[in-house]
Amino acid sequence: IQQNLSNQDLLNKRNKQIDKNADGMNGGMVVSLARSGLTQAQAKNVTSALSKGGTVVIPDGAPREAIDRYPAPGLPNDVYNQLVDIRSRLRDIFGVSGATPAGIRDETTVGGKIITKSLDTDRIGGGVTEYLEQLSDDIYNWILQLLYVYDTDFQFIPGAVPPKVSISVKEGSLLPKDSIAIANQALELARINRISNVDLYKRLDYPNPEEMAANIWLETNAPQLLYRDNQLVQEALAMQQEAQQTSVDMKNTEEKTKHQRNLETELLKGELRSAPPAVPNLSQ
């Protein structure tokens, strides 16, 4: 809190500056006594009358030559930029926005979103959970030593020296688990075929991952078993099998016909080679 007092003072200062400038947008009034025909006392009431929607009568000339408004100029952009920067620094010091105040909004890849979320988790939760894990580790081992010393039933084999046991708490076990990050990791692994369907649906937190993975396998390899109770699917599968069988039969018939033609061609060539050569008639 002490570190953020100066930042809070700057925030209050900039907010007051913006409010004052916004209130002064309407600006003050400048009244020409000569051109408006008003007295000094009447001129003081011009601002009140105009702000309430009243009417000011000018005897002669253009109204703007007699009464004019001078609005305050707009504040430079640096004022608002400093306000945003101080707000960001204040959140960072309190640790409520993590190392990435923008979050995962501007990240377009799954890997970038996972890295950003892990940075936030480490920034917000890492400083406390580390000491809680160490404290839990000490407490568990302290209780274990009490069992060694005071619990006579804590003997694996009667009369034997109990084995040396040490309890340790896994580092990072108290950090919050982000289900979205886990799901994104699973989808990324599935995209490169590095995770099984069962593990994928478990990480996606489906209620029946084994059944869904089995259905996918059956739909690819044995759809007739998966859709055995659906008559329309069975008819479609039967038609598909019939078409495949017809295609196989036609292919076999074509191969047999081609083989038969090749045999007939070879027989004809053999007969032509074995036939005696024709003798020319010389008597003519």
CSV table of C-alpha atoms in Angstrom, one decimal:
chain,number,residue,atom,x,y,z
A,1,ILE,CA,0.0,0.0,0.0
A,2,GLN,CA,2.8,2.4,0.9
A,3,GLN,CA,4.3,1.9,-2.6
A,4,ASN,CA,1.1,2.9,-4.3
A,5,LEU,CA,0.4,6.1,-2.3
A,6,SER,CA,2.3,8.2,-4.7
A,7,ASN,CA,0.6,6.6,-7.7
A,8,GLN,CA,-2.8,7.2,-6.0
A,9,ASP,CA,-2.0,10.8,-5.5
A,10,LEU,CA,-1.1,11.2,-9.2
A,11,LEU,CA,-4.4,9.5,-10.1
A,12,ASN,CA,-6.4,11.9,-8.0
A,13,LYS,CA,-4.5,14.9,-9.4
A,14,ARG,CA,-5.1,13.8,-13.0
A,15,ASN,CA,-8.8,13.0,-12.4
A,16,LYS,CA,-9.3,16.5,-10.8
A,17,GLN,CA,-7.6,18.1,-13.8
A,18,ILE,CA,-9.8,16.2,-16.3
A,19,ASP,CA,-12.9,17.1,-14.3
A,20,LYS,CA,-12.0,20.7,-14.1
A,21,ASN,CA,-11.3,20.9,-17.8
A,22,ALA,CA,-14.6,19.1,-18.6
A,23,ASP,CA,-16.5,21.5,-16.4
A,24,GLY,CA,-14.9,24.4,-18.1
A,25,MET,CA,-15.8,23.2,-21.6
A,26,ASN,CA,-18.8,25.5,-21.5
A,27,GLY,CA,-16.4,28.3,-20.7
A,28,GLY,CA,-16.9,31.7,-19.2
A,29,MET,CA,-18.8,34.7,-20.7
A,30,VAL,CA,-17.3,37.9,-22.1
A,31,VAL,CA,-19.9,40.7,-22.3
A,32,SER,CA,-19.3,44.0,-24.2
A,33,LEU,CA,-21.2,46.7,-22.3
A,34,ALA,CA,-21.0,49.1,-25.3
A,35,ARG,CA,-22.4,46.6,-27.8
A,36,SER,CA,-24.9,44.8,-25.5
A,37,GLY,CA,-26.4,47.9,-24.0
A,38,LEU,CA,-26.2,46.2,-20.5
A,39,THR,CA,-25.0,47.6,-17.3
A,40,GLN,CA,-22.3,46.0,-15.3
A,41,ALA,CA,-24.8,44.5,-12.9
A,42,GLN,CA,-26.9,43.1,-15.7
A,43,ALA,CA,-23.8,41.6,-17.4
A,44,LYS,CA,-23.1,39.5,-14.3
A,45,ASN,CA,-26.4,37.8,-14.7
A,46,VAL,CA,-25.9,36.9,-18.4
A,47,THR,CA,-24.1,33.6,-17.6
A,48,SER,CA,-26.8,32.5,-15.1
A,49,ALA,CA,-29.6,33.4,-17.5
A,50,LEU,CA,-28.0,31.5,-20.5
A,51,SER,CA,-27.1,28.4,-18.5
A,52,LYS,CA,-30.8,28.2,-17.3
A,53,GLY,CA,-32.1,28.6,-20.9
A,54,GLY,CA,-33.1,32.2,-20.4
A,55,THR,CA,-33.0,35.0,-23.0
A,56,VAL,CA,-30.6,38.0,-23.3
A,57,VAL,CA,-31.8,40.9,-25.4
A,58,ILE,CA,-29.3,42.8,-27.5
A,59,PRO,CA,-30.6,46.2,-28.7
A,60,ASP,CA,-28.5,46.4,-31.8
A,61,GLY,CA,-25.8,44.6,-33.7
A,62,ALA,CA,-24.8,40.9,-33.9
A,63,PRO,CA,-25.3,39.0,-30.6
A,64,ARG,CA,-21.8,37.4,-30.8
A,65,GLU,CA,-20.2,40.8,-30.9
A,66,ALA,CA,-21.9,41.7,-27.7
A,67,ILE,CA,-21.7,38.3,-25.8
A,68,ASP,CA,-19.2,35.6,-26.5
A,69,ARG,CA,-18.2,32.3,-24.9
A,70,TYR,CA,-14.6,31.3,-24.4
A,71,PRO,CA,-14.4,27.5,-24.0
A,72,ALA,CA,-11.3,25.9,-22.4
A,73,PRO,CA,-9.0,24.1,-24.8
A,74,GLY,CA,-8.8,20.3,-24.7
A,75,LEU,CA,-6.1,18.6,-22.6
A,76,PRO,CA,-3.2,17.1,-24.4
A,77,ASN,CA,-3.1,13.3,-24.9
A,78,ASP,CA,-0.2,13.0,-22.5
A,79,VAL,CA,-2.5,13.7,-19.6
A,80,TYR,CA,-4.8,10.7,-20.4
A,81,ASN,CA,-1.8,8.5,-21.3
A,82,GLN,CA,-0.2,9.2,-17.9
A,83,LEU,CA,-3.5,8.4,-16.2
A,84,VAL,CA,-3.7,5.0,-18.0
A,85,ASP,CA,0.0,4.2,-17.2
A,86,ILE,CA,-0.4,5.0,-13.5
A,87,ARG,CA,-3.5,2.8,-13.3
A,88,SER,CA,-1.5,-0.1,-14.9
A,89,ARG,CA,1.4,0.4,-12.5
A,90,LEU,CA,-0.9,0.5,-9.5
A,91,ARG,CA,-2.5,-2.8,-10.6
A,92,ASP,CA,0.9,-4.4,-11.2
A,93,ILE,CA,2.2,-3.5,-7.7
A,94,PHE,CA,-0.9,-4.9,-6.1
A,95,GLY,CA,-0.5,-8.0,-8.2
A,96,VAL,CA,-4.1,-8.2,-9.5
A,97,SER,CA,-3.2,-8.1,-13.2
A,98,GLY,CA,-0.2,-10.4,-13.4
A,99,ALA,CA,2.7,-9.9,-15.7
A,100,THR,CA,0.5,-9.3,-18.7
A,101,PRO,CA,-2.1,-6.6,-18.0
A,102,ALA,CA,-3.5,-7.0,-21.6
A,103,GLY,CA,-4.4,-10.6,-21.0
A,104,ILE,CA,-4.9,-13.1,-23.8
A,105,ARG,CA,-7.1,-10.7,-25.9
A,106,ASP,CA,-4.4,-9.9,-28.4
A,107,GLU,CA,-3.0,-13.4,-28.6
A,108,THR,CA,-4.0,-15.3,-31.8
A,109,THR,CA,-2.3,-18.6,-31.2
A,110,VAL,CA,-3.0,-21.3,-28.7
A,111,GLY,CA,0.6,-21.4,-27.5
A,112,GLY,CA,0.7,-17.7,-26.9
A,113,LYS,CA,-2.5,-17.8,-24.9
A,114,ILE,CA,-1.1,-20.7,-22.7
A,115,ILE,CA,2.2,-18.8,-22.1
A,116,THR,CA,0.3,-15.6,-21.2
A,117,LYS,CA,-1.9,-17.4,-18.7
A,118,SER,CA,1.0,-19.2,-17.2
A,119,LEU,CA,2.8,-15.9,-16.7
A,120,ASP,CA,-0.2,-14.5,-14.9
A,121,THR,CA,-0.6,-17.6,-12.7
A,122,ASP,CA,3.1,-17.5,-11.7
A,123,ARG,CA,2.9,-13.7,-10.9
A,124,ILE,CA,-0.2,-13.9,-8.8
A,125,GLY,CA,0.0,-17.3,-7.1
A,126,GLY,CA,3.7,-18.2,-7.1
A,127,GLY,CA,4.8,-16.0,-4.2
A,128,VAL,CA,2.3,-17.5,-1.6
A,129,THR,CA,1.9,-21.0,-2.7
A,130,GLU,CA,5.6,-21.8,-2.5
A,131,TYR,CA,5.7,-21.1,1.2
A,132,LEU,CA,2.4,-23.0,1.8
A,133,GLU,CA,3.9,-26.0,0.1
A,134,GLN,CA,7.0,-25.8,2.2
A,135,LEU,CA,4.9,-25.5,5.4
A,136,SER,CA,2.8,-28.5,4.4
A,137,ASP,CA,5.9,-30.5,3.7
A,138,ASP,CA,7.3,-29.8,7.2
A,139,ILE,CA,3.9,-30.6,8.9
A,140,TYR,CA,3.6,-33.9,7.1
A,141,ASN,CA,7.1,-35.0,8.0
A,142,TRP,CA,6.6,-33.8,11.6
A,143,ILE,CA,3.5,-36.0,11.9
A,144,LEU,CA,5.3,-38.9,10.4
A,145,GLN,CA,8.1,-38.6,13.0
A,146,LEU,CA,5.4,-38.6,15.7
A,147,LEU,CA,4.1,-41.9,14.3
A,148,TYR,CA,7.6,-43.3,14.4
A,149,VAL,CA,8.1,-42.4,18.0
A,150,TYR,CA,4.8,-42.8,19.7
A,151,ASP,CA,2.7,-45.2,17.6
A,152,THR,CA,3.6,-48.8,18.4
A,153,ASP,CA,1.5,-50.1,15.7
A,154,PHE,CA,3.5,-48.2,13.1
A,155,GLN,CA,5.6,-51.3,12.4
A,156,PHE,CA,5.6,-53.0,9.1
A,157,ILE,CA,7.2,-56.1,10.5
A,158,PRO,CA,7.0,-56.8,14.3
A,159,GLY,CA,10.4,-56.3,15.8
A,160,ALA,CA,12.0,-54.9,12.6
A,161,VAL,CA,13.3,-51.4,12.1
A,162,PRO,CA,10.7,-49.5,10.1
A,163,PRO,CA,11.9,-48.2,6.7
A,164,LYS,CA,12.9,-44.6,6.4
A,165,VAL,CA,10.0,-42.6,4.9
A,166,SER,CA,10.0,-39.0,3.7
A,167,ILE,CA,7.0,-37.1,2.6
A,168,SER,CA,7.4,-34.3,0.0
A,169,VAL,CA,4.8,-32.0,-1.5
A,170,LYS,CA,5.1,-31.6,-5.3
A,171,GLU,CA,6.2,-28.2,-6.3
A,172,GLY,CA,3.5,-26.2,-7.9
A,173,SER,CA,0.7,-28.4,-6.7
A,174,LEU,CA,-1.2,-25.5,-5.1
A,175,LEU,CA,-1.2,-23.4,-8.2
A,176,PRO,CA,-4.6,-23.0,-9.7
A,177,LYS,CA,-5.4,-25.2,-12.7
A,178,ASP,CA,-6.7,-23.4,-15.7
A,179,SER,CA,-9.2,-25.7,-17.5
A,180,ILE,CA,-9.1,-23.5,-20.6
A,181,ALA,CA,-5.3,-23.8,-20.9
A,182,ILE,CA,-5.5,-27.6,-20.4
A,183,ALA,CA,-8.1,-27.8,-23.1
A,184,ASN,CA,-6.0,-25.7,-25.5
A,185,GLN,CA,-3.0,-27.9,-24.8
A,186,ALA,CA,-5.0,-31.0,-25.6
A,187,LEU,CA,-6.4,-29.6,-28.8
A,188,GLU,CA,-2.9,-28.5,-29.9
A,189,LEU,CA,-1.6,-32.1,-29.3
A,190,ALA,CA,-4.6,-33.5,-31.1
A,191,ARG,CA,-3.8,-31.3,-34.1
A,192,ILE,CA,-0.4,-32.9,-34.5
A,193,ASN,CA,-1.6,-36.4,-33.6
A,194,ARG,CA,0.3,-36.6,-30.3
A,195,ILE,CA,-2.6,-37.6,-28.0
A,196,SER,CA,-5.1,-40.4,-27.9
A,197,ASN,CA,-8.8,-39.8,-28.2
A,198,VAL,CA,-9.4,-41.0,-24.6
A,199,ASP,CA,-6.8,-38.6,-23.1
A,200,LEU,CA,-8.2,-35.8,-25.3
A,201,TYR,CA,-11.7,-36.1,-24.0
A,202,LYS,CA,-10.5,-36.5,-20.5
A,203,ARG,CA,-8.7,-33.2,-20.7
A,204,LEU,CA,-11.7,-31.6,-22.3
A,205,ASP,CA,-13.6,-32.8,-19.2
A,206,TYR,CA,-16.2,-34.9,-21.1
A,207,PRO,CA,-18.4,-37.0,-18.7
A,208,ASN,CA,-17.8,-40.2,-20.8
A,209,PRO,CA,-14.4,-40.0,-22.5
A,210,GLU,CA,-14.0,-43.8,-22.9
A,211,GLU,CA,-17.3,-44.2,-24.6
A,212,MET,CA,-16.8,-41.3,-27.0
A,213,ALA,CA,-13.3,-42.5,-28.0
A,214,ALA,CA,-14.8,-46.0,-28.6
A,215,ASN,CA,-17.6,-44.6,-30.7
A,216,ILE,CA,-15.0,-42.7,-32.9
A,217,TRP,CA,-13.1,-45.9,-33.4
A,218,LEU,CA,-16.2,-47.9,-34.3
A,219,GLU,CA,-17.4,-45.2,-36.7
A,220,THR,CA,-14.2,-45.4,-38.6
A,221,ASN,CA,-13.6,-49.2,-38.5
A,222,ALA,CA,-16.9,-50.8,-37.8
A,223,PRO,CA,-19.9,-48.5,-38.4
A,224,GLN,CA,-22.3,-51.4,-38.7
A,225,LEU,CA,-21.7,-52.2,-35.0
A,226,LEU,CA,-22.1,-48.6,-33.8
A,227,TYR,CA,-25.3,-48.0,-35.8
A,228,ARG,CA,-26.8,-51.5,-35.5
A,229,ASP,CA,-30.0,-50.1,-34.1
A,230,ASN,CA,-30.5,-47.5,-36.8
A,231,GLN,CA,-32.3,-49.0,-39.8
A,232,LEU,CA,-31.5,-46.2,-42.2
A,233,VAL,CA,-27.8,-46.5,-41.5
A,234,GLN,CA,-27.9,-50.3,-41.9
A,235,GLU,CA,-29.6,-49.9,-45.3
A,236,ALA,CA,-27.1,-47.3,-46.4
A,237,LEU,CA,-24.2,-49.6,-45.3
A,238,ALA,CA,-25.8,-52.5,-47.1
A,239,MET,CA,-26.1,-50.4,-50.3
A,240,GLN,CA,-22.5,-49.3,-50.0
A,241,GLN,CA,-21.3,-52.9,-49.5
A,242,GLU,CA,-23.5,-54.0,-52.5
A,243,ALA,CA,-22.0,-51.3,-54.7
A,244,GLN,CA,-18.5,-52.3,-53.6
A,245,GLN,CA,-19.2,-55.9,-54.4
A,246,THR,CA,-20.6,-55.0,-57.8
A,247,SER,CA,-17.5,-53.0,-58.5
A,248,VAL,CA,-15.3,-55.9,-57.5
A,249,ASP,CA,-17.3,-58.3,-59.6
A,250,MET,CA,-17.0,-56.1,-62.7
A,251,LYS,CA,-13.3,-55.7,-62.2
A,252,ASN,CA,-12.9,-59.5,-61.9
A,253,THR,CA,-15.0,-60.0,-65.0
A,254,GLU,CA,-12.9,-57.5,-67.0
A,255,GLU,CA,-9.7,-59.2,-65.8
A,256,LYS,CA,-11.0,-62.7,-66.8
A,257,THR,CA,-12.1,-61.4,-70.3
A,258,LYS,CA,-8.7,-59.8,-70.8
A,259,HIS,CA,-7.0,-63.0,-69.7
A,260,GLN,CA,-9.1,-65.0,-72.1
A,261,ARG,CA,-8.3,-62.7,-75.0
A,262,ASN,CA,-4.6,-62.9,-74.2
A,263,LEU,CA,-4.8,-66.7,-74.3
A,264,GLU,CA,-6.6,-66.7,-77.6
A,265,THR,CA,-4.1,-64.3,-79.1
A,266,GLU,CA,-1.2,-66.6,-77.9
A,267,LEU,CA,-2.9,-69.7,-79.4
A,268,LEU,CA,-3.4,-68.0,-82.7
A,269,LYS,CA,0.2,-66.9,-82.8
A,270,GLY,CA,1.3,-70.5,-82.1
A,271,GLU,CA,-0.8,-71.9,-84.9
A,272,LEU,CA,0.6,-69.4,-87.3
A,273,ARG,CA,4.2,-70.3,-86.3
A,274,SER,CA,3.6,-74.1,-86.7
A,275,ALA,CA,1.8,-73.9,-90.0
A,276,PRO,CA,4.0,-75.0,-93.1
A,277,PRO,CA,5.1,-72.2,-95.4
A,278,ALA,CA,3.1,-71.8,-98.6
A,279,VAL,CA,4.8,-73.3,-101.8
A,280,PRO,CA,4.6,-71.1,-104.9
A,281,ASN,CA,3.1,-72.6,-108.1
A,282,LEU,CA,6.0,-72.6,-110.7
A,283,SER,CA,4.0,-74.2,-113.5
A,284,GLN,CA,2.5,-71.0,-114.4
